[in-house]
XYZ file of C-alpha atoms in Angstrom:
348
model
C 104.222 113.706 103.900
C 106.737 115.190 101.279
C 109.267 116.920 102.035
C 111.713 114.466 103.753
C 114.691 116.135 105.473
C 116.419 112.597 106.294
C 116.417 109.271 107.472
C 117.362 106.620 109.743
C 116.944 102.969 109.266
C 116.630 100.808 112.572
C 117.312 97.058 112.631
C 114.790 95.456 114.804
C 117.444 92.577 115.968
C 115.676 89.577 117.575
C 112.576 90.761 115.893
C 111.669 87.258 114.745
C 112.438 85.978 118.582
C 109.374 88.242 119.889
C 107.197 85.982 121.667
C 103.166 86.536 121.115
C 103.353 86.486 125.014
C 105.957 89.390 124.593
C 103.463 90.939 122.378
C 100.638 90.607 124.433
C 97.204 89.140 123.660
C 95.425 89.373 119.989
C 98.227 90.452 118.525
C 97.459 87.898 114.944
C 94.499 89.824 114.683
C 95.711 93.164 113.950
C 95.730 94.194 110.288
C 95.305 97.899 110.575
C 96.601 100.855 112.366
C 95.793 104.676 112.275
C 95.531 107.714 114.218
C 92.840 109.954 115.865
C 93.529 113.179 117.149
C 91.990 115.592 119.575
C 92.908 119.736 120.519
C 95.528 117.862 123.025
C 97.013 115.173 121.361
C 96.990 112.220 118.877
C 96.923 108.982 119.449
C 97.713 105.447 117.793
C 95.129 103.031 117.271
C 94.929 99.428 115.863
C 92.348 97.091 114.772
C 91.612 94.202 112.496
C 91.975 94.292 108.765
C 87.995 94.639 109.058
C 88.507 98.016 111.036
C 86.295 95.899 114.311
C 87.944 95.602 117.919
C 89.673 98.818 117.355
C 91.490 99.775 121.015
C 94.199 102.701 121.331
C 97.925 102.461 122.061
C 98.662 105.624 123.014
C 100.903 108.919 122.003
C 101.892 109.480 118.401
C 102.093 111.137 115.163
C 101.297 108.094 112.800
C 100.822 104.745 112.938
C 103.080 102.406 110.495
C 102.076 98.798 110.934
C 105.048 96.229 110.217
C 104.431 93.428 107.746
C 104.009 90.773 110.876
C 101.659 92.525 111.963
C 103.236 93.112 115.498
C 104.670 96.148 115.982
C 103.874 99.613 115.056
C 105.812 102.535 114.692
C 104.787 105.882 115.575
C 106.694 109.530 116.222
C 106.405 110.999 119.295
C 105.531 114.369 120.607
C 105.214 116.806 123.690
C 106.564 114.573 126.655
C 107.138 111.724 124.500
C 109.589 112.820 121.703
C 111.386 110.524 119.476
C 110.629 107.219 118.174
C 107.884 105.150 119.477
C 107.648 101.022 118.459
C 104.475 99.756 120.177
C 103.653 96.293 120.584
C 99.888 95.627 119.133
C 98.937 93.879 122.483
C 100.313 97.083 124.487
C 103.498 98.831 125.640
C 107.005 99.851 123.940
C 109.640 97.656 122.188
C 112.427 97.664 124.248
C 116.042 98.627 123.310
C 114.893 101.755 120.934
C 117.482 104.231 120.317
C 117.717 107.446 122.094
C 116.326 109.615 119.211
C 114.921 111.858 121.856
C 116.813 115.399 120.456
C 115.440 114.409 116.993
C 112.225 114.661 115.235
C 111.518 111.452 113.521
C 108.846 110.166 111.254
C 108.798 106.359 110.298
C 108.333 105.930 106.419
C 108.917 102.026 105.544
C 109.428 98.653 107.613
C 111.467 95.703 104.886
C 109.189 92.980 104.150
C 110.472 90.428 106.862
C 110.006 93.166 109.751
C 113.319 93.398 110.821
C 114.154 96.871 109.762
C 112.107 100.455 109.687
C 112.878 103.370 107.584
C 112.606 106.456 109.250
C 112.537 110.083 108.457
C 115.064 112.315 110.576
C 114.472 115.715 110.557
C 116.759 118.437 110.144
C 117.441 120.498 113.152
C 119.595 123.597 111.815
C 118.258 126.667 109.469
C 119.329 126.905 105.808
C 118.936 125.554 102.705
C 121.612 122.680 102.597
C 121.053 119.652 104.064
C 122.259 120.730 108.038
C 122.646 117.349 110.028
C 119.969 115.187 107.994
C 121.129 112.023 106.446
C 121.304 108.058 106.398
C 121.690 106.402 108.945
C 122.063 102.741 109.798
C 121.301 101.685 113.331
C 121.140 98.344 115.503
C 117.917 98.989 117.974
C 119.214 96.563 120.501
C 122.752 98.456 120.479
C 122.094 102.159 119.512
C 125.593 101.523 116.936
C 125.082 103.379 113.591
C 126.310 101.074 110.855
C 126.620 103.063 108.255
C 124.914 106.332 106.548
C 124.954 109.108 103.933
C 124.186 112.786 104.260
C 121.610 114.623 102.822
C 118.211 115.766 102.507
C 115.869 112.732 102.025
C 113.275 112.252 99.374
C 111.421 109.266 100.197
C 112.388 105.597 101.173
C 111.289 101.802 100.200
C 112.949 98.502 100.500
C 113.384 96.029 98.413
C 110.497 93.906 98.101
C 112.648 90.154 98.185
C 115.862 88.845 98.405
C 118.099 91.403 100.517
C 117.093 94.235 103.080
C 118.078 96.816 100.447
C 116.434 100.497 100.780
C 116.249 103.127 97.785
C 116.148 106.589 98.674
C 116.201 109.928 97.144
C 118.588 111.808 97.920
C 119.611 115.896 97.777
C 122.025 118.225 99.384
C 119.324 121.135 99.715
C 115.998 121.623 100.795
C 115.526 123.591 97.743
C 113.270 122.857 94.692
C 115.523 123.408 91.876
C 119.051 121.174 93.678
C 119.493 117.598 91.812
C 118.199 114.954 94.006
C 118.841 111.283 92.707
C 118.436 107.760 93.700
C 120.807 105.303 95.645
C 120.614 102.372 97.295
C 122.030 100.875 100.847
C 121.966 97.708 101.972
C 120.733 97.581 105.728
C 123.240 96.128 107.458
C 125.706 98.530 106.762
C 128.058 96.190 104.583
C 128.540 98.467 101.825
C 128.403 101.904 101.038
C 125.426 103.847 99.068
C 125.393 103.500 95.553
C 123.689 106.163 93.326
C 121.381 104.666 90.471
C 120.329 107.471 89.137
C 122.077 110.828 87.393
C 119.367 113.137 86.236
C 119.586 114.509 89.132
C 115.384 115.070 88.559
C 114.756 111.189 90.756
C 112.778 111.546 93.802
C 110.034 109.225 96.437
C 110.541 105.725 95.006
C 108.830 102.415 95.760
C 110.173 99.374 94.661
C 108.247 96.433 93.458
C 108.652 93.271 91.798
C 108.949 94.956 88.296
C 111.337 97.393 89.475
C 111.425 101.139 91.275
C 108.924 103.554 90.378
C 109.730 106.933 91.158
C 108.816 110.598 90.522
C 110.621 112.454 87.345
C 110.620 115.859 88.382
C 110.585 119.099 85.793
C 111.188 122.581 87.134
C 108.501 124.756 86.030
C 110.205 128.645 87.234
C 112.187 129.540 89.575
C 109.516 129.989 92.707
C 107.619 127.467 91.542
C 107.707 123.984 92.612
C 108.438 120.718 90.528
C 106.018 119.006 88.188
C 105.519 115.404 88.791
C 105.938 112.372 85.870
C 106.197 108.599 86.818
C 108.937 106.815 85.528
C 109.975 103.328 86.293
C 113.669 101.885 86.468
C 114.313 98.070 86.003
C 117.699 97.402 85.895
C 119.362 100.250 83.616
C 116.151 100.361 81.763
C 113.600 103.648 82.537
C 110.381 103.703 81.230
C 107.902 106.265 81.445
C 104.255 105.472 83.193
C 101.290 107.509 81.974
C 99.701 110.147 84.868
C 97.798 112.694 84.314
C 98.914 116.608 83.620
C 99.641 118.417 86.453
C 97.898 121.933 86.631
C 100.462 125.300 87.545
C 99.522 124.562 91.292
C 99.778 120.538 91.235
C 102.734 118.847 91.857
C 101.457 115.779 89.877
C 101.411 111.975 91.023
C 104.027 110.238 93.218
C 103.724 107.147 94.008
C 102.102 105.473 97.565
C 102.078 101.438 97.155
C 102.708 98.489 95.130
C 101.078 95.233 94.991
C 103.128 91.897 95.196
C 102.628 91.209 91.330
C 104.081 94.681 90.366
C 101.734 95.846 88.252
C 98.934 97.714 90.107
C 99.874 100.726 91.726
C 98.448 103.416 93.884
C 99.511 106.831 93.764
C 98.874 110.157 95.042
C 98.085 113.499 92.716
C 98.928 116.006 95.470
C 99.631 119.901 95.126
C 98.426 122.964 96.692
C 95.365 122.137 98.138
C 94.969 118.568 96.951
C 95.225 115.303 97.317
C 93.521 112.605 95.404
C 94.084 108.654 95.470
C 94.796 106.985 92.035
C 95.319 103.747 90.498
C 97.868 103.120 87.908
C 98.289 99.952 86.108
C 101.440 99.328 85.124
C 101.114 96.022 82.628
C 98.512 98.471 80.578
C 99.990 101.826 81.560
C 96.591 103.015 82.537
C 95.286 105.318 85.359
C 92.059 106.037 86.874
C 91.018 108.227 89.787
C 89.602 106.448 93.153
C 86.886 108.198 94.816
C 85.224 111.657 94.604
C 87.372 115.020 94.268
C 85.163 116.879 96.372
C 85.814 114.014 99.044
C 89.656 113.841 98.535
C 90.291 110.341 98.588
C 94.026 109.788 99.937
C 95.538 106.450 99.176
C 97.486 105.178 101.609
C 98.259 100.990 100.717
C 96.899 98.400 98.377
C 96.631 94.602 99.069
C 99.117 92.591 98.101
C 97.157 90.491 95.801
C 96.230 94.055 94.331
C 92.460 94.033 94.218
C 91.784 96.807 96.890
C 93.503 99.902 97.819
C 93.354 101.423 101.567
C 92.430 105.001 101.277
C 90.949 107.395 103.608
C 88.200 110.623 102.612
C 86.767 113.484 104.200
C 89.656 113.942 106.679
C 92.273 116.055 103.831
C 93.092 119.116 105.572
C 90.382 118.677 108.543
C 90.842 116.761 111.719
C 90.701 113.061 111.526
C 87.106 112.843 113.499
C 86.179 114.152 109.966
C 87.830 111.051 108.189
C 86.483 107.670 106.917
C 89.014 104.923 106.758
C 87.535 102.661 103.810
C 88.714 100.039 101.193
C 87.914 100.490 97.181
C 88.301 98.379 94.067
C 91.507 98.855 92.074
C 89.572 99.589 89.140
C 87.263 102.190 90.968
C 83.849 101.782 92.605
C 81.793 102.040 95.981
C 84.087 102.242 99.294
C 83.953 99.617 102.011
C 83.999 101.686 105.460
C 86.733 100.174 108.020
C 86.651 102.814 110.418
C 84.940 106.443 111.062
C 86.752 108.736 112.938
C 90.537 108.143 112.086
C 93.376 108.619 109.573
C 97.067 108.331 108.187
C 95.888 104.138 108.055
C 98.262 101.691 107.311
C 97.806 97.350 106.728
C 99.463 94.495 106.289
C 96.755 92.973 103.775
């Protein structure tokens, strides 16, 4: 979930034309999607934002629901590698790239649903970046638009206004190289542009107050990074209280942002951990969400920001182990959605 080695972004042209007949039937409904897995395989699943009338999809290695609410993008495995885009009422998008020799992960669809971010894998050995990168690609015609090479840290688009993506961005899959922000505009009409120099700026996600990202210190030289939250409006960079990180915690990075900007939710993640938080950013406050011995994982919030999406009991276990629930921003009982899945994502 960290350690991105690259990353395509596909436009989903005619998108917006897609029929609910296309889709098939009940599409509206959906609000949530997730995986189970099994010894054999994992599979995608969907469901309303209640977690009732779940049904499965099929293959894949995560389940990213787009912002319509129509589509969901998954990796695929075994005898389905590549990139998967299922339609909520059943089957495939049409006109998906041949990404079949790579390993892909999707990371981030742009608000309107017309384009995904995806994580592409490197395929060569060594510590520079091999053939990960960038990339820019029209899903009806396969044409790469533009791109930039490099190992990936983490993607997020804009949140209105233009299909812009940030991305962090390094030239080694080392802890100690600089890695620093840029941004690229979708459609290919301009080149990257780097928006950070520290060359400590990694995993952003932008809101409406700006793009919070992870400040990273080196601790030694086999030891990896310690996490700080930092947010960058305009030229401006202010830092965002998180708690310490212990000599085998990374620290927070961030997950989700609500529409208003303010309420975040963030993940404290290291060796062995990984623990759901809130962070406010208008009091620059944060509180843990759920039990430690439970590993809460935060995974979305709503857009209104009252409720996060998290999932417990599946960290490090297989998802039959894992609740899919719903807690208060400010902390308090979970609302179960779903027993028996994981890696959720919404549109709420």
């Amino acid at each position: 979930m960290k350690r991105l080695t690259g990353l395509i972004i596909l436009a989903l042209a005619g998108c917006g034309a897609l029929a609910a007949s296309s889709l098939g039937q009940g599409s509206s409904t959906v609000g949530l999607a997730f995986i189970k897995d099994s010894r054999a395989t994992t599979t995608v699943w969907v469901a309303a934002a209640n977690g009732t009338g779940a049904r499965k999809l099929g293959v894949g290695e995560g389940a990213l629901l787009s912002p319509n609410g129509q589509l969901v993008a998954s990796a695929g495995f075994g005898a389905h590698p590549g990139l998967l885009v299922y339609k909520v009422g059943g089957g495939t998008l049409a006109g998906v790239p041949p990404l079949t020799k790579d390993t892909v992960m999707p990371l981030a669809w742009s608000p309107d649903s017309t384009y995904l971010a995806v994580e592409l894998y490197d395929t060569e050995l060594g510590s520079g970046p091999g053939n990960a990168g960038v990339d820019v690609i029209d899903i009806v015609t396969g044409q790469v638009t533009a791109m930039a090479a490099g190992v990936v840290e983490g993607a997020s688009f804009a949140p209105t206004g233009s299909d812009r993506v940030v991305f962090g961005l390094t030239q080694s899959q080392t802890y100690s190289k600089p890695a620093n922000l840029y941004t690229l505009p979708a459609d290919g009409s301009a080149p990257a542009t780097q928006i950070t120099h520290d060359g400590h700026s990694i995993d952003p996600v932008w809101g409406a107050r700006g793009i919070v990202f992870v400040r990273t210190r080196n601790r030694g030289k086999d030891e990896a990074p310690a996490y700080h939250l930092e947010l960058l409006n305009g030229t401006t960079v202010t830092a965002i209280a998180s708690p310490k990180p212990s000599a085998l915690v990374d620290g927070l990075y961030p997950v989700a942002i609500a529409s208003d900007g303010t309420h975040l939710v963030a993940e404290y993640a290291g060796e062995d951990t990984s623990q759901a938080y809130a962070v406010n950013l208008a009091t620059n406050r944060f509180k843990q969400l759920g039990a430690t011995q439970d590993s809460a994982q935060g995974w979305g919030i709503s857009k209104d920001g009252t409720r996060v999406l998290i999932s417990h009991g599946g960290f490090e276990n297989p998802s039959k182990y894992s609740t899919i629930a719903t807690v208060p921003f400010g902390g308090g009982t979970p609302t179960t959605l779903v027993k028996g899945g994981d890696f959720p994502s919404w549109n709420q």
